[in-house]
Short mmCIF file of C-alpha atoms and ligand atoms in Angstrom, two decimals:
data_model
loop_
_atom_site.label_atom_id
_atom_site.label_comp_id
_atom_site.label_asym_id
_atom_site.label_seq_id
_atom_site.Cartn_x
_atom_site.Cartn_y
_atom_site.Cartn_z
CA MET E 1 86.84 93.17 75.99
CA ASN E 2 88.41 92.31 72.64
CA VAL E 3 90.71 95.27 72.06
CA LEU E 4 92.45 96.02 68.77
CA VAL E 5 95.72 97.90 69.33
CA THR E 6 97.16 99.50 66.20
CA GLY E 7 100.89 100.16 66.57
CA GLY E 8 100.85 97.78 69.52
CA ALA E 9 104.48 96.68 69.01
CA GLY E 10 105.78 100.21 69.57
CA TYR E 11 107.12 101.83 72.74
CA ILE E 12 103.84 103.07 74.25
CA GLY E 13 101.74 100.46 72.45
CA SER E 14 103.64 97.49 73.88
CA HIS E 15 103.46 98.83 77.43
CA THR E 16 99.71 99.32 76.95
CA VAL E 17 99.30 95.77 75.59
CA VAL E 18 100.94 94.44 78.78
CA GLU E 19 98.49 96.33 80.98
CA LEU E 20 95.53 95.22 78.82
CA ILE E 21 96.53 91.54 79.07
CA ASN E 22 97.13 91.89 82.80
CA ALA E 23 93.60 93.32 83.05
CA ARG E 24 92.29 90.16 81.28
CA HIS E 25 91.41 91.80 77.98
CA GLN E 26 91.82 89.86 74.72
CA VAL E 27 94.34 91.84 72.65
CA ILE E 28 94.79 91.90 68.89
CA VAL E 29 97.83 93.85 67.65
CA VAL E 30 98.29 95.20 64.15
CA ASP E 31 101.65 96.78 63.42
CA ASP E 32 103.71 97.19 60.21
CA LEU E 33 106.94 96.96 62.28
CA SER E 34 108.26 100.10 60.53
CA ASN E 35 109.31 101.41 63.94
CA ALA E 36 109.19 98.31 66.12
CA ARG E 37 110.69 94.81 66.34
CA ILE E 38 108.88 91.49 66.25
CA ASP E 39 110.67 90.27 69.40
CA VAL E 40 108.57 92.75 71.41
CA LEU E 41 105.79 90.14 71.18
CA ASP E 42 108.04 87.51 72.78
CA ARG E 43 108.86 89.98 75.54
CA ILE E 44 105.17 90.76 76.13
CA GLU E 45 104.52 87.02 76.41
CA GLU E 46 107.45 86.65 78.84
CA ILE E 47 106.00 89.41 81.03
CA CYS E 48 102.31 88.40 80.88
CA GLY E 49 102.40 84.68 80.18
CA ARG E 50 100.09 85.32 77.25
CA ARG E 51 100.74 86.52 73.71
CA PRO E 52 98.45 88.89 71.83
CA GLU E 53 97.15 87.96 68.39
CA PHE E 54 99.42 89.71 65.89
CA TYR E 55 99.07 90.81 62.28
CA GLN E 56 102.00 92.47 60.53
CA MET E 57 100.21 94.96 58.31
CA ASP E 58 99.61 98.58 57.44
CA CYS E 59 96.37 99.58 59.10
CA ALA E 60 95.59 101.77 56.08
CA ASP E 61 95.19 98.46 54.15
CA LYS E 62 91.40 98.32 54.24
CA ASN E 63 90.99 94.76 52.99
CA ARG E 64 93.40 93.35 55.55
CA LEU E 65 91.87 95.43 58.33
CA GLN E 66 88.42 94.14 57.39
CA GLN E 67 89.78 90.59 57.66
CA VAL E 68 90.92 91.32 61.22
CA PHE E 69 87.44 92.56 62.12
CA ILE E 70 85.89 89.49 60.46
CA HIS E 71 88.07 87.11 62.49
CA HIS E 72 87.77 88.96 65.80
CA ARG E 73 84.73 90.60 67.35
CA ILE E 74 86.48 93.90 68.14
CA ASP E 75 84.83 95.78 71.01
CA ALA E 76 87.21 98.75 71.12
CA VAL E 77 90.30 100.12 69.41
CA ILE E 78 93.38 101.88 70.78
CA HIS E 79 95.00 103.67 67.85
CA PHE E 80 98.76 104.25 68.21
CA ALA E 81 99.85 103.50 64.63
CA GLY E 82 101.40 106.49 62.92
CA PHE E 83 104.68 108.16 62.02
CA LYS E 84 105.88 110.22 64.97
CA ALA E 85 109.27 111.83 64.34
CA VAL E 86 108.90 115.60 64.51
CA GLY E 87 112.04 116.40 62.50
CA GLU E 88 111.35 113.76 59.85
CA SER E 89 107.83 115.11 59.38
CA VAL E 90 109.25 118.50 58.35
CA LYS E 91 111.27 116.79 55.60
CA LYS E 92 108.49 114.38 54.54
CA PRO E 93 105.15 116.13 55.15
CA LEU E 94 103.22 114.21 52.47
CA ALA E 95 104.29 110.84 53.90
CA TYR E 96 103.09 111.95 57.33
CA TYR E 97 99.75 113.30 56.16
CA ARG E 98 99.14 110.30 53.91
CA ASN E 99 100.10 107.69 56.51
CA ASN E 100 98.66 109.19 59.68
CA LEU E 101 95.40 110.48 58.20
CA ASP E 102 94.74 107.54 55.84
CA SER E 103 95.26 104.95 58.56
CA THR E 104 92.84 106.78 60.87
CA MET E 105 90.12 107.27 58.25
CA THR E 106 90.42 103.67 57.05
CA LEU E 107 90.17 102.51 60.66
CA LEU E 108 87.02 104.59 61.23
CA GLU E 109 85.39 103.23 58.05
CA VAL E 110 86.06 99.64 59.06
CA MET E 111 84.98 100.27 62.67
CA GLU E 112 81.69 101.66 61.34
CA GLU E 113 81.23 98.68 59.00
CA PHE E 114 81.55 96.30 61.95
CA GLY E 115 79.67 98.35 64.53
CA CYS E 116 82.70 99.09 66.72
CA ARG E 117 82.01 102.33 68.58
CA LYS E 118 84.84 102.90 71.06
CA LEU E 119 88.18 104.47 70.13
CA VAL E 120 91.10 105.70 72.23
CA PHE E 121 93.42 107.89 70.16
CA SER E 122 97.10 108.63 70.75
CA SER E 123 97.19 112.42 70.56
CA SER E 124 99.86 114.77 71.85
CA ALA E 125 100.43 117.96 73.83
CA THR E 126 101.95 119.29 70.64
CA VAL E 127 98.40 120.25 69.54
CA TYR E 128 98.48 123.14 72.03
CA GLY E 129 101.02 124.89 69.81
CA PRO E 130 103.33 127.73 70.91
CA ASP E 131 100.72 130.31 71.98
CA ASN E 132 98.85 128.76 74.90
CA PRO E 133 100.00 129.55 78.45
CA HIS E 134 100.96 126.52 80.55
CA PRO E 135 99.76 124.50 82.35
CA TYR E 136 97.82 123.41 79.29
CA LYS E 137 94.10 122.82 79.81
CA GLU E 138 91.89 120.83 77.43
CA SER E 139 89.57 123.84 77.11
CA MET E 140 92.37 125.86 75.46
CA PRO E 141 92.51 126.15 71.66
CA ALA E 142 94.38 123.11 70.33
CA VAL E 143 94.46 124.15 66.74
CA CYS E 144 98.03 124.39 65.61
CA SER E 145 101.39 122.77 65.92
CA ALA E 146 105.01 123.37 65.06
CA SER E 147 105.42 120.40 62.71
CA PRO E 148 103.51 118.36 60.12
CA TYR E 149 103.60 115.54 62.68
CA GLY E 150 101.81 117.79 65.16
CA TRP E 151 99.39 118.98 62.50
CA THR E 152 98.37 115.35 61.82
CA LYS E 153 97.37 115.12 65.48
CA VAL E 154 95.36 118.36 65.22
CA MET E 155 93.63 117.11 62.05
CA ILE E 156 92.91 113.64 63.42
CA GLU E 157 91.37 115.20 66.54
CA ARG E 158 89.16 117.25 64.21
CA ILE E 159 88.19 114.16 62.20
CA LEU E 160 87.29 112.27 65.39
CA LYS E 161 85.26 115.18 66.79
CA ASP E 162 83.28 115.53 63.55
CA TYR E 163 82.82 111.76 63.27
CA ALA E 164 81.53 111.59 66.85
CA THR E 165 79.06 114.41 66.10
CA ALA E 166 77.74 112.45 63.11
CA HIS E 167 77.57 109.16 65.08
CA PRO E 168 75.96 109.79 68.51
CA ASN E 169 76.71 106.29 69.80
CA PHE E 170 80.43 106.66 69.08
CA CYS E 171 82.98 107.54 71.74
CA ALA E 172 86.51 108.78 71.04
CA VAL E 173 88.92 109.62 73.86
CA LEU E 174 91.74 111.83 72.56
CA LEU E 175 94.63 111.30 74.96
CA ARG E 176 97.08 114.21 74.80
CA TYR E 177 100.41 112.77 75.96
CA PHE E 178 103.06 115.00 77.42
CA ASN E 179 106.55 113.46 77.51
CA PRO E 180 106.42 109.69 78.06
CA ILE E 181 109.71 108.18 79.31
CA GLY E 182 110.81 105.16 81.35
CA ALA E 183 110.45 101.42 80.85
CA HIS E 184 108.67 98.34 82.15
CA VAL E 185 110.02 97.20 85.51
CA SER E 186 111.14 93.88 83.96
CA GLY E 187 113.63 95.65 81.70
CA LEU E 188 112.10 93.77 78.76
CA LEU E 189 110.30 96.75 77.24
CA GLY E 190 111.56 100.31 76.81
CA ASP E 191 112.16 103.19 74.42
CA ASP E 192 114.75 101.92 71.95
CA PRO E 193 114.41 103.95 68.73
CA ASN E 194 116.27 103.00 65.57
CA GLY E 195 119.37 105.13 64.95
CA ILE E 196 120.31 108.21 66.96
CA PRO E 197 117.48 109.14 69.34
CA ASN E 198 115.75 112.47 68.81
CA ASN E 199 114.22 112.46 72.28
CA LEU E 200 116.06 113.30 75.49
CA MET E 201 115.65 110.22 77.66
CA PRO E 202 116.66 107.56 75.14
CA TYR E 203 119.64 109.75 74.27
CA ILE E 204 120.68 109.91 77.93
CA GLY E 205 120.30 106.13 78.08
CA ARG E 206 122.60 105.66 75.08
CA VAL E 207 125.24 107.94 76.68
CA ALA E 208 124.99 106.15 80.03
CA GLY E 209 125.18 102.80 78.21
CA GLY E 210 128.37 103.88 76.44
CA LYS E 211 126.87 103.90 72.94
CA LEU E 212 127.08 107.68 72.55
CA GLU E 213 129.87 109.92 73.82
CA ARG E 214 127.96 112.74 75.45
CA LEU E 215 124.65 114.56 75.58
CA THR E 216 124.24 117.94 73.93
CA ILE E 217 121.76 120.01 75.89
CA PHE E 218 119.92 122.16 73.35
CA GLY E 219 120.10 125.57 74.94
CA GLY E 220 121.10 126.72 78.42
CA ASP E 221 119.79 130.28 78.15
CA TYR E 222 116.02 129.77 78.32
CA PRO E 223 113.90 131.85 80.74
CA THR E 224 113.68 128.94 83.20
CA PRO E 225 115.21 128.44 86.67
CA ASP E 226 118.33 126.66 85.36
CA GLY E 227 118.23 127.91 81.76
CA THR E 228 117.23 124.55 80.26
CA CYS E 229 113.80 123.61 78.90
CA GLN E 230 111.12 122.22 81.19
CA ARG E 231 108.76 119.42 80.17
CA ASP E 232 106.10 117.25 81.83
CA TYR E 233 107.77 113.82 81.86
CA LEU E 234 105.49 110.92 82.74
CA HIS E 235 106.22 107.24 83.20
CA VAL E 236 105.20 105.13 80.21
CA VAL E 237 103.50 102.63 82.56
CA ASP E 238 101.38 105.45 84.03
CA LEU E 239 100.55 106.40 80.46
CA ALA E 240 99.63 102.81 79.58
CA ILE E 241 97.28 102.57 82.57
CA GLY E 242 95.69 105.84 81.43
CA HIS E 243 94.61 104.03 78.24
CA LEU E 244 92.80 101.36 80.23
CA LYS E 245 91.00 104.07 82.18
CA ALA E 246 90.07 105.72 78.87
CA LEU E 247 88.61 102.42 77.62
CA GLU E 248 86.46 102.19 80.75
CA TYR E 249 85.30 105.77 80.16
CA ALA E 250 84.41 104.99 76.53
CA GLU E 251 82.24 102.07 77.71
CA SER E 252 79.65 104.42 79.16
CA ASN E 253 80.10 107.73 77.37
CA HIS E 254 79.66 109.21 73.90
CA GLY E 255 81.25 112.00 71.91
CA ALA E 256 84.89 113.00 71.49
CA GLU E 257 86.72 113.97 74.69
CA ALA E 258 90.27 115.40 74.76
CA ILE E 259 92.12 114.53 77.97
CA ASN E 260 95.69 115.43 79.05
CA LEU E 261 97.89 112.65 80.40
CA GLY E 262 100.69 114.31 82.33
CA THR E 263 101.98 114.72 85.88
CA GLY E 264 101.15 118.42 86.07
CA LYS E 265 104.78 119.17 86.94
CA GLY E 266 107.69 120.55 84.88
CA THR E 267 111.20 119.05 85.00
CA SER E 268 114.19 120.67 83.32
CA VAL E 269 116.72 118.91 81.12
CA LEU E 270 119.41 119.39 83.75
CA GLU E 271 117.12 118.12 86.51
CA LEU E 272 116.47 114.99 84.46
CA VAL E 273 120.19 114.46 83.87
CA TYR E 274 120.93 114.88 87.59
CA ALA E 275 118.10 112.50 88.55
CA PHE E 276 119.41 109.91 86.10
CA GLN E 277 122.96 110.20 87.46
CA LYS E 278 121.65 109.89 91.02
CA VAL E 279 119.65 106.69 90.50
CA SER E 280 122.09 105.02 88.10
CA GLY E 281 125.37 106.08 89.69
CA ILE E 282 126.54 106.77 86.13
CA GLN E 283 127.97 110.12 85.04
CA VAL E 284 126.27 111.49 81.92
CA PRO E 285 128.78 113.78 80.19
CA TYR E 286 127.07 116.75 78.56
CA VAL E 287 127.76 120.01 76.82
CA ILE E 288 125.41 122.96 76.49
CA GLY E 289 124.86 123.58 72.79
CA PRO E 290 122.65 125.91 70.74
CA ARG E 291 118.88 125.84 71.04
CA ARG E 292 116.95 123.35 68.86
CA GLU E 293 114.62 124.95 66.32
CA GLY E 294 111.00 124.83 67.45
CA ASP E 295 111.61 123.99 71.12
CA LEU E 296 109.43 125.80 73.64
CA PRO E 297 111.04 126.92 76.92
CA ALA E 298 108.52 125.21 79.18
CA PHE E 299 105.15 123.49 79.28
CA TRP E 300 103.32 120.96 81.39
CA ALA E 301 99.82 119.61 81.83
CA ASP E 302 96.87 120.66 83.88
CA ALA E 303 96.05 117.09 84.91
CA GLU E 304 92.73 117.79 86.64
CA LYS E 305 90.41 116.48 83.91
CA ALA E 306 92.05 113.01 83.75
CA LYS E 307 91.62 112.70 87.50
CA ARG E 308 88.00 113.88 87.35
CA LEU E 309 86.84 111.93 84.28
CA LEU E 310 89.10 108.87 84.31
CA GLY E 311 90.09 108.59 87.96
CA TRP E 312 93.68 108.60 86.66
CA GLU E 313 96.76 110.35 87.93
CA ALA E 314 100.44 109.75 87.40
CA MET E 315 101.96 107.75 90.27
CA TYR E 316 105.63 107.31 89.32
CA THR E 317 108.32 109.87 90.10
CA VAL E 318 111.01 111.23 87.80
CA GLU E 319 113.52 109.05 89.67
CA ASP E 320 111.34 105.98 88.99
CA MET E 321 111.36 106.92 85.30
CA CYS E 322 115.15 107.25 85.30
CA ARG E 323 115.67 104.06 87.30
CA SER E 324 113.49 102.00 84.93
CA THR E 325 115.25 103.48 81.89
CA TRP E 326 118.67 102.58 83.27
CA ASN E 327 117.43 99.06 84.12
CA PHE E 328 116.22 98.67 80.52
CA VAL E 329 119.50 99.97 79.08
CA ARG E 330 121.61 97.68 81.29
CA LYS E 331 119.56 94.63 80.37
CA ASN E 332 119.61 95.34 76.64
CA LYS E 333 123.23 96.29 75.94
C1 WQD N 401 112.80 117.31 75.52
C2 WQD N 401 113.79 118.39 75.92
C3 WQD N 401 114.99 119.34 74.08
C4 WQD N 401 117.33 115.80 73.04
C5 WQD N 401 108.80 115.56 71.52
C6 WQD N 401 107.77 115.80 70.48
C7 WQD N 401 106.40 115.55 71.06
C8 WQD N 401 106.35 114.18 71.69
C9 WQD N 401 107.46 114.00 72.71
C10 WQD N 401 105.33 112.62 70.20
C11 WQD N 401 113.77 119.57 74.93
C12 WQD N 401 115.93 118.62 75.04
C13 WQD N 401 116.42 116.65 73.65
C14 WQD N 401 118.73 116.05 73.16
C15 WQD N 401 118.23 117.97 74.51
N1 WQD N 401 106.45 113.17 70.70
N2 WQD N 401 116.88 117.71 74.38
N3 WQD N 401 119.12 117.13 73.90
O1 WQD N 401 110.65 117.96 72.06
O2 WQD N 401 109.50 118.00 74.35
O3 WQD N 401 108.64 116.49 72.56
O4 WQD N 401 108.70 114.25 72.04
O5 WQD N 401 104.19 112.89 70.51
O6 WQD N 401 105.46 115.64 70.02
O7 WQD N 401 107.82 117.16 70.10
O8 WQD N 401 110.79 115.97 73.65
O9 WQD N 401 112.66 114.53 74.33
O10 WQD N 401 112.77 115.67 72.06
O11 WQD N 401 113.04 117.01 74.14
O12 WQD N 401 118.63 118.95 75.17
O13 WQD N 401 119.59 115.31 72.62
O14 WQD N 401 115.10 117.85 75.86
O15 WQD N 401 115.58 120.57 73.66
O16 WQD N 401 113.95 120.76 75.68
P1 WQD N 401 109.93 117.23 73.15
P2 WQD N 401 112.37 115.72 73.49
#
């Protein structure tokens, strides 16, 4: 298929582009490079031997997006493009609502204009909010979030559900990611955010790589076995493969379907630090600091629906995730 990948130069997007090319799809990437680097395309080509078509653009730019659909017969879209920093969204809510919602609605309008009826959307476990018991199931209310970033995911899921109701031939798969970490086995792709990382694993990588002095663990007094928060970490390559499975599902189904992509297991911050130290042989100095506003003690996925509907389940272990992260850090000092 000809697959348009918005945000395809980003962390999850680039790993998904690799798996799409390896599966012999034709890939067209649009990305404004606001949170990605152009050399990711060279690295994708080095891994796959083929380079996706690339347009540097804002996918809320309707005229330019129409040009992409005119030049390429797009069969399906995977929509990653969007602002995604939780803390930043609290400071800049309007920018997040404008960017994330506009880009999605513009995309839907252009898809409709060109008869493209399959969409895989990058949603997030954050839509489950603070009140659902874990493991989170797709049948639970996913109607609130702790940040404007999370609210954009709730609202976009609503838009896609209503759009699918109004267009019976349309299929949207809403993939609710848990905590993607790790890197491509080549060490050419990985999570390398600009500035100081907000997320745990890239922060650990910077400490191990000597770029940051030590990790501050946000809270050691949670009601969990070791006092630190538990999350469902999944390998970014498992996540990427989940998108290909979602495309296959969208080929022969209609409607909007929310599906968790997680391992179904919780790992604590300390367990992740220990696993990283074990596979890398590198000490990760840390201190236990105060809790971070908005953090939940523990949550992980009920992963049954992805296995049932997509035939997908996470295959990589936490140690694999740590090993691939360290490999990426070492090769990109
Ligand atoms: C994980 C754990 C922190 C950094 C976020 C977004 C979510 C999704 C994934 C986009 C928490 C602790 C972290 C540090 C720490 N993003 N931590 N020291 O918060 O579960 O999820 O990223 O979809 O929407 O909310 O991930 O990696 O930020 O934190 O102790 O320097 O690590 O307190 O318990 P989180 P995270």
